Amino acid sequence: MATLSGIIIKREMGMSRRIIILGSTGSIGTQTLQVIDRFTAKFTIAGLSAGKNIDLLERQIRKYRPEVAAVADEERAVQLRNRTRDTRTAVIGGEKSLLELASWPGAELVVVALVGFSGFQPTLAAVKEGRTVALANKEALVVGGELITAAAKQRQVFIIPVDSEHSAIFQCLHAGREVEVKKVILTASGGPFLGKSLEQLKDVKPSDALNHPNWEMGQKVTVDSATLMNKGFEVLEARWLFGLEQEKIDVVIHPESIVHSMVEFIDGSVIAQMGLPEMLLPIQYALSYPQRWEAPLPAPDWKKGYTLNFLAPDRVSFPCLDLACRAGEKGGTLPAVLNAANEITVHKFLQGKLSFLHLPVILEKVMDRHEVKYNPSPGEIIDAHYWAIEEARIGLEGNGPL
Amino acid sequence: MATLSGIIIKREMGMSRRIIILGSTGSIGTQTLQVIDRFTAKFTIAGLSAGKNIDLLERQIRKYRPEVAAVADEERAVQLRNRTRDTRTAVIGGEKSLLELASWPGAELVVVALVGFSGFQPTLAAVKEGRTVALANKEALVVGGELITAAAKQRQVFIIPVDSEHSAIFQCLHAGREVEVKKVILTASGGPFLGKSLEQLKDVKPSDALNHPNWEMGQKVTVDSATLMNKGFEVLEARWLFGLEQEKIDVVIHPESIVHSMVEFIDGSVIAQMGLPEMLLPIQYALSYPQRWEAPLPAPDWKKGYTLNFLAPDRVSFPCLDLACRAGEKGGTLPAVLNAANEITVHKFLQGKLSFLHLPVILEKVMDRHEVKYNPSPGEIIDAHYWAIEEARIGLEGNGPL
């Protein structure tokens, strides 16, 4: 909560805010633009970025006329630059271009909608530059929470969560003071394999894992939902975002994904945020905060009949939850290692080259082999990331000691 | 919300507050004292009151040593005065003594834990005297919401709800601004007769109606829960308490009584307050606000498995809900008439002299025969009250035109 309380948002109400969207062609990025389309007077789009999808980025440049657009892929950056010579948008390229965009002069709000580890350095850069950050990239805090929140504290930067669970917690925290929080309860749908035993999980296929009951998301995070790794990462994200000891963060399975998360206060009162499982809601809240704006989104119609269930997560069938918690407790470079190894193993699982149950086995072995560095520098986090990728690859090829 | 926002609470944090409890021997009153027992340094009890139970009031006088104690019953006041001559507590008696207590010099917080119509005048008196009011008596606002909230606005008085539903809404409102509220959703357990058809309700007995599934409450309010009149009254209470148009207040059945109520905001986000169905929670919140204090009350343990259901109320089998809403829409003296007639009919039902289904029939007839006075004075409300009692009695005795 250190980053969320007592910090004055510099934004002047009613004035157009200069906004940068890192990852504007992805799922969160395009939905962010949809919100802005409804509130055009409130925002000036200063910069956009894409990894590879320059076709969509070109259309976005022509529609929103940003000062700058970044493309992570160098070659495609050149292509896009040629295609958009008739516009006033400067096209910059390469991995470093995201850092340049994150600290672009005069920007007020940086939406980090990048996928995976690639969000870490740009988030750190935006925070160090004193930008308000709307963070949809949980990995940034998973791998670099200590560094990012320390920088945020120093620069008095406000990090607004975009993840639906953390947006929920952020909203619920308004009903009490920091010292009155007893527990934060992250809800998890349980994913497509809820209720399955280890035996039943033996032969599940990637297509089964991608069949999420409630949320439409990218492939990587959908698999992470199926393993509960996603929820484990969210525990770490919540810890840094709200400045809580990890033991104050609990996970409960809620298959209907209507209660997005809850905060329990010391007096026994629980405040929950609910809504349909649509990312539009937390995205818009991050843009509108501290206001709320109308959204073309109905709330649950309770009178039609709703049943909401809550139960304990199955930590035996889904050991990734505990792996993430263990990484968070140890801290240092270990969460970065887990995250990197997970990126590789999920990729292999999606290719049909790794079984669902073998996935956490690889992760645990990589974690066990890692020599944790505490209070790591950004460079040490990056080193740990690439070390873990290599370790996981070796393990998966069966050539190494795993 | 007029009474709940923008008004500075005069209370100095950490200082002992002088408190008056109207109705200290009842269910809410004794639980209020239990809270104070755990936070003795925070309160000085200036006054207590009882209707008839002078045995308990005597024990309370000896324990809490208030400056004054009021007994509504004159004769018992004399008895108590004789019994407590060895104490420094002044004993005052009669109906007027409650008004004296409500405006007792130097009191800061008045807890109104009176039952039924008797709460109206003392609440108005406390508000007019500029006291912060913790209101557990919904009838005060049902019959005199217009007068009480106008006085509260004028004196910049803060009315803190003690009813669990309204306490929930009050807590949830912190997550947004007044103009961002789309709807307030009151939850109702549905009472012991949930799901029953008119046919099935034909022969229900008082003992059936008193068998509330979740809440331990007095007989009157338990029957009001069974007819849904209680929820109808709460619609009116919410309307005045939060300054909302009545059509923005919705009722949904939630049989488990874990979600105490919800607020839907314009962006599609719903904030809910949850907790075990224990009055200790909202009572303590009213005393601790704007802080939260630790309570010896666990929150729901979601991991043990919870199922929460929501469905539309059955307005055919339970017409009292609509009767109350209709009285609220018409306004003036009509809610006072409905409340008074309801007090009589519930009493007759409890005596076994009126059937469950005939109860709303009598109420509707009394309402139809009433000539509504708009913008009523306190006297006109009192007149309407006694008129309706007489009308209902005549109707019940079968001597009159009903």
Coordinates of N, CA, C and O in Angstrom, one line a residue, chain A residues 13 168 171-172 174-177 180 182-183 185 250-252 259 262 264-276 281 284-285 288 290-295 297-313 315, chain B residues 168 171-172 174-177 180 182-183 185 250-253 259 262 264-276 281 284-285 288 290-295 297-313 315:
Chain A
M13 N -8.0 17.2 -12.6 CA -9.3 16.7 -13.1 C -9.8 17.4 -14.3 O -9.7 18.7 -14.4
A168 N -9.7 -5.0 -8.0 CA -10.7 -5.3 -7.0 C -10.2 -4.9 -5.6 O -10.9 -4.2 -4.9
Q171 N -9.9 -1.2 -5.1 CA -11.2 -0.6 -4.8 C -11.7 -0.9 -3.4 O -12.2 0.0 -2.7
C172 N -11.5 -2.1 -3.0 CA -12.0 -2.5 -1.7 C -11.2 -1.8 -0.5 O -11.8 -1.5 0.5
H174 N -10.5 1.1 -0.2 CA -11.0 2.4 0.1 C -11.9 2.3 1.4 O -12.2 3.4 2.0
A175 N -12.4 1.2 1.7 CA -13.4 1.0 2.8 C -12.7 1.0 4.2 O -13.3 0.8 5.2
G176 N -11.4 1.1 4.2 CA -10.7 1.1 5.5 C -9.3 1.7 5.4 O -8.9 2.2 4.3
R177 N -8.6 1.7 6.5 CA -7.2 2.2 6.5 C -6.2 1.0 6.4 O -6.5 -0.1 6.7
E180 N -5.8 -1.4 9.2 CA -7.0 -2.1 9.5 C -7.2 -3.3 8.6 O -8.1 -4.1 8.7
K182 N -6.7 -7.0 7.5 CA -6.3 -8.2 8.2 C -5.7 -9.2 7.1 O -4.8 -9.9 7.3
K183 N -6.4 -9.2 6.0 CA -6.1 -10.2 5.0 C -6.6 -9.7 3.6 O -7.6 -9.0 3.5
I185 N -7.9 -11.4 0.0 CA -8.3 -12.7 -0.5 C -8.4 -12.6 -2.0 O -9.3 -12.0 -2.5
D250 N -4.3 -14.4 0.8 CA -4.9 -15.7 0.7 C -5.5 -16.0 -0.7 O -5.8 -15.0 -1.4
V251 N -5.6 -17.2 -1.0 CA -6.2 -17.6 -2.3 C -7.4 -18.5 -2.1 O -7.3 -19.4 -1.3
V252 N -8.5 -18.1 -2.7 CA -9.7 -19.0 -2.6 C -10.3 -19.2 -4.0 O -10.2 -18.3 -4.8
V259 N -16.9 -12.4 -8.1 CA -16.2 -11.7 -7.0 C -14.7 -11.7 -7.5 O -14.1 -12.7 -7.5
M262 N -11.3 -9.8 -2.6 CA -11.9 -9.3 -1.4 C -10.8 -8.8 -0.4 O -9.6 -9.2 -0.5
E264 N -10.3 -8.4 3.8 CA -10.9 -8.7 5.1 C -10.3 -7.7 6.1 O -9.0 -7.6 6.2
F265 N -11.1 -7.0 6.9 CA -10.6 -6.0 7.8 C -10.6 -6.6 9.2 O -11.2 -7.7 9.5
I266 N -9.9 -5.9 10.1 CA -9.7 -6.5 11.5 C -11.0 -6.6 12.3 O -11.0 -7.3 13.3
D267 N -12.1 -5.9 11.9 CA -13.3 -6.0 12.6 C -14.2 -7.2 12.1 O -15.3 -7.3 12.6
G268 N -13.7 -8.0 11.2 CA -14.5 -9.1 10.7 C -15.3 -8.8 9.5 O -16.1 -9.6 9.0
S269 N -15.2 -7.6 9.0 CA -15.9 -7.1 7.8 C -15.1 -7.4 6.6 O -13.9 -7.3 6.5
V270 N -15.8 -7.9 5.5 CA -15.1 -8.2 4.3 C -15.7 -7.3 3.2 O -17.0 -7.3 3.1
I271 N -14.9 -6.7 2.4 CA -15.4 -5.9 1.3 C -14.9 -6.6 0.0 O -13.7 -7.0 -0.1
A272 N -15.9 -6.8 -0.9 CA -15.6 -7.5 -2.1 C -15.9 -6.6 -3.3 O -16.9 -5.8 -3.2
Q273 N -15.2 -6.7 -4.4 CA -15.6 -6.1 -5.6 C -16.1 -7.1 -6.6 O -15.4 -8.2 -6.7
M274 N -17.2 -6.9 -7.2 CA -17.8 -7.8 -8.1 C -18.1 -7.2 -9.4 O -18.2 -6.0 -9.5
G275 N -18.3 -8.0 -10.4 CA -18.6 -7.5 -11.7 C -18.6 -8.7 -12.7 O -18.1 -9.8 -12.4
L276 N -19.0 -8.5 -13.9 CA -18.9 -9.5 -14.9 C -17.4 -9.7 -15.2 O -16.6 -8.7 -15.1
L281 N -13.6 -3.5 -17.4 CA -13.9 -2.9 -16.1 C -12.6 -2.4 -15.4 O -12.5 -1.2 -15.1
Q284 N -10.7 0.4 -17.5 CA -11.3 1.7 -17.4 C -11.1 2.3 -16.0 O -10.8 3.5 -15.9
Y285 N -11.2 1.5 -15.0 CA -11.0 2.0 -13.6 C -9.6 2.6 -13.5 O -9.4 3.6 -12.8
S288 N -9.7 5.9 -15.2 CA -10.6 6.9 -14.6 C -10.2 7.3 -13.2 O -10.6 8.4 -12.7
P290 N -9.0 8.8 -9.9 CA -9.9 8.4 -8.7 C -11.4 8.6 -9.0 O -12.2 8.6 -8.1
Q291 N -11.8 8.8 -10.3 CA -13.2 8.9 -10.6 C -13.6 7.5 -11.1 O -12.8 6.6 -11.3
R292 N -14.9 7.4 -11.3 CA -15.5 6.3 -12.1 C -16.3 6.9 -13.2 O -17.0 7.9 -13.0
W293 N -16.2 6.3 -14.4 CA -16.9 6.8 -15.6 C -17.9 5.7 -16.0 O -17.7 4.5 -15.8
E294 N -18.9 6.1 -16.7 CA -19.9 5.1 -17.2 C -19.2 4.2 -18.2 O -18.4 4.6 -18.9
A295 N -19.7 2.9 -18.1 CA -19.1 1.9 -19.0 C -20.3 1.2 -19.7 O -21.4 1.1 -19.1
L297 N -21.2 -1.6 -19.9 CA -21.0 -2.9 -19.4 C -22.1 -3.1 -18.3 O -22.1 -2.3 -17.3
P298 N -23.0 -4.1 -18.4 CA -23.9 -4.3 -17.3 C -23.3 -4.9 -16.1 O -22.2 -5.5 -16.2
A299 N -23.8 -4.6 -14.9 CA -23.4 -5.3 -13.7 C -24.2 -6.6 -13.7 O -25.1 -6.8 -14.4
P300 N -23.7 -7.6 -12.8 CA -24.5 -8.8 -12.7 C -26.0 -8.5 -12.4 O -26.2 -7.6 -11.5
D301 N -26.9 -9.1 -13.0 CA -28.3 -8.9 -12.7 C -28.7 -10.0 -11.7 O -29.1 -11.1 -12.1
W302 N -28.6 -9.7 -10.4 CA -28.8 -10.6 -9.3 C -30.1 -11.3 -9.4 O -30.3 -12.5 -9.0
K303 N -31.1 -10.6 -9.9 CA -32.5 -11.1 -9.9 C -32.7 -12.3 -10.9 O -33.7 -13.0 -10.8
K304 N -31.8 -12.4 -11.8 CA -31.9 -13.5 -12.8 C -31.4 -14.8 -12.1 O -31.6 -15.9 -12.7
G305 N -30.9 -14.7 -10.9 CA -30.4 -15.9 -10.2 C -28.9 -16.1 -10.4 O -28.5 -16.3 -11.5
Y306 N -28.2 -16.0 -9.3 CA -26.8 -16.2 -9.3 C -26.4 -17.1 -8.2 O -27.0 -17.0 -7.1
T307 N -25.5 -18.0 -8.4 CA -24.9 -18.8 -7.3 C -23.4 -18.7 -7.4 O -22.8 -18.9 -8.4
L308 N -22.9 -18.2 -6.3 CA -21.4 -18.0 -6.2 C -20.8 -19.0 -5.2 O -21.3 -19.1 -4.0
N309 N -19.8 -19.7 -5.6 CA -19.2 -20.7 -4.8 C -17.8 -20.3 -4.4 O -17.1 -19.7 -5.2
F310 N -17.4 -20.8 -3.2 CA -16.1 -20.5 -2.7 C -15.5 -21.8 -2.1 O -16.3 -22.4 -1.3
L311 N -14.3 -22.1 -2.4 CA -13.7 -23.3 -1.8 C -12.2 -23.2 -1.8 O -11.6 -22.3 -2.4
A312 N -11.6 -24.1 -1.0 CA -10.1 -24.0 -0.9 C -9.5 -24.5 -2.2 O -10.0 -25.4 -2.9
P313 N -8.3 -23.9 -2.6 CA -7.6 -24.4 -3.7 C -7.0 -25.8 -3.4 O -6.6 -26.1 -2.3
R315 N -4.0 -27.7 -3.5 CA -2.5 -27.5 -3.7 C -1.8 -28.7 -4.0 O -0.6 -28.7 -4.3
Chain B
A168 N -23.6 -1.8 5.6 CA -22.9 -2.4 4.5 C -22.8 -1.4 3.4 O -21.8 -1.1 2.8
Q171 N -20.4 1.4 4.1 CA -19.0 1.0 3.9 C -18.7 0.9 2.4 O -17.6 1.3 2.0
C172 N -19.6 0.4 1.6 CA -19.3 0.2 0.2 C -19.2 1.6 -0.5 O -18.5 1.7 -1.5
H174 N -17.7 4.1 0.2 CA -16.4 4.6 0.2 C -15.6 4.4 -1.1 O -14.6 5.0 -1.3
A175 N -16.0 3.4 -1.8 CA -15.3 3.0 -3.1 C -15.7 3.9 -4.3 O -15.2 3.6 -5.4
G176 N -16.5 4.9 -4.1 CA -16.8 5.8 -5.2 C -17.4 7.1 -4.7 O -17.5 7.3 -3.5
R177 N -17.8 7.9 -5.6 CA -18.4 9.2 -5.2 C -19.9 9.2 -5.4 O -20.4 8.3 -6.1
E180 N -21.5 8.8 -8.7 CA -21.1 7.6 -9.4 C -21.9 6.4 -9.0 O -21.7 5.3 -9.5
K182 N -24.9 4.0 -9.1 CA -26.0 3.7 -10.1 C -27.2 3.2 -9.3 O -28.4 3.4 -9.6
K183 N -26.9 2.3 -8.3 CA -27.9 1.6 -7.7 C -27.4 1.1 -6.3 O -26.2 0.8 -6.2
I185 N -28.2 -2.0 -3.7 CA -28.9 -3.3 -3.7 C -28.9 -3.9 -2.3 O -27.9 -4.3 -1.7
D250 N -32.7 -1.2 -4.9 CA -33.2 -2.5 -5.4 C -33.1 -3.5 -4.2 O -32.4 -3.4 -3.3
V251 N -34.0 -4.6 -4.3 CA -33.9 -5.6 -3.3 C -33.7 -7.0 -4.0 O -34.3 -7.3 -5.0
V252 N -32.8 -7.7 -3.4 CA -32.5 -9.0 -4.0 C -32.4 -10.0 -2.8 O -32.0 -9.7 -1.7
I253 N -33.0 -11.2 -3.1 CA -33.0 -12.3 -2.0 C -31.6 -12.9 -2.0 O -31.1 -13.3 -3.1
V259 N -23.6 -11.7 2.3 CA -23.5 -10.3 1.6 C -24.6 -9.5 2.3 O -25.8 -9.7 2.1
M262 N -25.0 -4.2 -1.2 CA -24.1 -3.9 -2.3 C -24.4 -2.5 -2.9 O -25.5 -2.0 -2.8
E264 N -23.9 -0.7 -6.6 CA -23.5 -0.8 -8.0 C -23.1 0.6 -8.5 O -23.9 1.6 -8.4
F265 N -21.9 0.7 -9.1 CA -21.5 2.0 -9.6 C -21.7 2.1 -11.1 O -22.0 1.1 -11.8
I266 N -21.6 3.3 -11.7 CA -21.9 3.5 -13.1 C -21.0 2.8 -14.1 O -21.3 2.6 -15.2
D267 N -19.8 2.4 -13.6 CA -18.9 1.7 -14.5 C -19.1 0.1 -14.5 O -18.4 -0.6 -15.2
G268 N -20.2 -0.3 -13.9 CA -20.5 -1.7 -13.9 C -19.8 -2.5 -12.7 O -19.9 -3.7 -12.6
S269 N -19.1 -1.8 -11.9 CA -18.5 -2.4 -10.7 C -19.4 -2.4 -9.5 O -20.2 -1.5 -9.3
V270 N -19.4 -3.5 -8.8 CA -20.3 -3.7 -7.6 C -19.4 -3.9 -6.4 O -18.5 -4.7 -6.5
I271 N -19.6 -3.1 -5.4 CA -18.9 -3.3 -4.2 C -19.9 -3.9 -3.1 O -21.0 -3.3 -2.9
A272 N -19.5 -4.9 -2.5 CA -20.3 -5.6 -1.5 C -19.6 -5.7 -0.1 O -18.4 -5.8 -0.1
Q273 N -20.4 -5.6 0.9 CA -19.8 -5.8 2.2 C -20.3 -7.2 2.7 O -21.5 -7.5 2.6
M274 N -19.4 -8.0 3.2 CA -19.8 -9.3 3.7 C -19.3 -9.6 5.1 O -18.4 -8.9 5.6
G275 N -19.9 -10.5 5.7 CA -19.5 -10.9 7.1 C -20.5 -11.9 7.6 O -21.5 -12.1 7.0
L276 N -20.2 -12.5 8.7 CA -21.1 -13.4 9.4 C -22.3 -12.5 9.8 O -22.2 -11.3 10.1
L281 N -21.0 -6.6 14.4 CA -20.2 -6.0 13.3 C -20.7 -4.6 13.0 O -19.9 -3.6 13.1
Q284 N -20.4 -2.2 16.1 CA -19.1 -1.7 16.4 C -18.6 -0.7 15.3 O -18.0 0.3 15.6
Y285 N -19.0 -1.0 14.1 CA -18.5 0.0 13.0 C -19.1 1.4 13.2 O -18.4 2.4 13.0
S288 N -17.0 2.8 15.9 CA -15.6 3.1 15.6 C -15.4 4.0 14.4 O -14.3 4.6 14.3
P290 N -14.7 6.9 11.9 CA -14.2 6.4 10.7 C -13.1 5.4 10.8 O -12.4 5.1 9.8
Q291 N -12.9 4.9 12.0 CA -11.9 3.8 12.1 C -12.5 2.5 12.1 O -13.8 2.4 12.1
R292 N -11.7 1.4 12.0 CA -12.2 0.1 12.3 C -11.4 -0.5 13.5 O -10.2 -0.2 13.5
W293 N -12.0 -1.2 14.4 CA -11.3 -1.7 15.5 C -11.4 -3.3 15.4 O -12.4 -3.8 14.9
E294 N -10.5 -3.9 16.1 CA -10.5 -5.4 16.1 C -11.8 -5.9 16.8 O -12.3 -5.2 17.8
A295 N -12.4 -6.9 16.3 CA -13.6 -7.5 16.9 C -13.4 -9.0 17.1 O -12.6 -9.6 16.4
L297 N -14.7 -11.5 16.3 CA -15.7 -12.1 15.4 C -14.9 -12.5 14.1 O -14.2 -11.7 13.5
P298 N -15.0 -13.8 13.8 CA -14.3 -14.2 12.6 C -15.0 -13.8 11.4 O -16.2 -13.6 11.4
A299 N -14.2 -13.6 10.3 CA -14.9 -13.4 9.0 C -15.2 -14.8 8.4 O -14.8 -15.8 8.9
P300 N -16.1 -14.8 7.4 CA -16.3 -16.1 6.8 C -15.0 -16.8 6.3 O -14.2 -16.1 5.8
D301 N -14.9 -18.1 6.6 CA -13.8 -18.8 6.2 C -14.1 -19.5 4.9 O -14.6 -20.6 4.8
W302 N -13.8 -18.8 3.8 CA -14.2 -19.1 2.4 C -13.7 -20.5 2.1 O -14.3 -21.2 1.3
K303 N -12.6 -20.9 2.7 CA -12.0 -22.2 2.3 C -12.8 -23.4 2.8 O -12.6 -24.5 2.4
K304 N -13.6 -23.1 3.8 CA -14.5 -24.2 4.3 C -15.6 -24.6 3.3 O -16.3 -25.5 3.5
G305 N -15.7 -23.7 2.3 CA -16.8 -23.9 1.3 C -18.0 -23.1 1.6 O -18.6 -23.2 2.6
Y306 N -18.3 -22.1 0.7 CA -19.4 -21.3 0.9 C -20.2 -21.3 -0.5 O -19.5 -21.3 -1.5
T307 N -21.5 -21.3 -0.4 CA -22.3 -21.1 -1.6 C -23.3 -19.9 -1.3 O -24.0 -20.0 -0.3
L308 N -23.2 -18.9 -2.1 CA -24.0 -17.7 -1.9 C -25.0 -17.6 -3.1 O -24.6 -17.7 -4.3
N309 N -26.3 -17.6 -2.8 CA -27.3 -17.5 -3.8 C -28.0 -16.1 -3.8 O -28.1 -15.5 -2.8
F310 N -28.4 -15.8 -5.0 CA -29.1 -14.5 -5.2 C -30.3 -14.7 -6.1 O -30.1 -15.4 -7.2
L311 N -31.4 -14.2 -5.8 CA -32.6 -14.4 -6.7 C -33.6 -13.2 -6.4 O -33.4 -12.5 -5.5
A312 N -34.5 -13.1 -7.3 CA -35.5 -12.0 -7.2 C -36.5 -12.3 -6.1 O -36.8 -13.5 -5.8
P313 N -36.9 -11.3 -5.4 CA -38.0 -11.5 -4.4 C -39.3 -11.8 -5.0 O -39.6 -11.4 -6.2
R315 N -42.8 -11.0 -5.2 CA -43.6 -9.9 -4.8 C -45.1 -10.3 -4.7 O -46.0 -9.5 -4.3

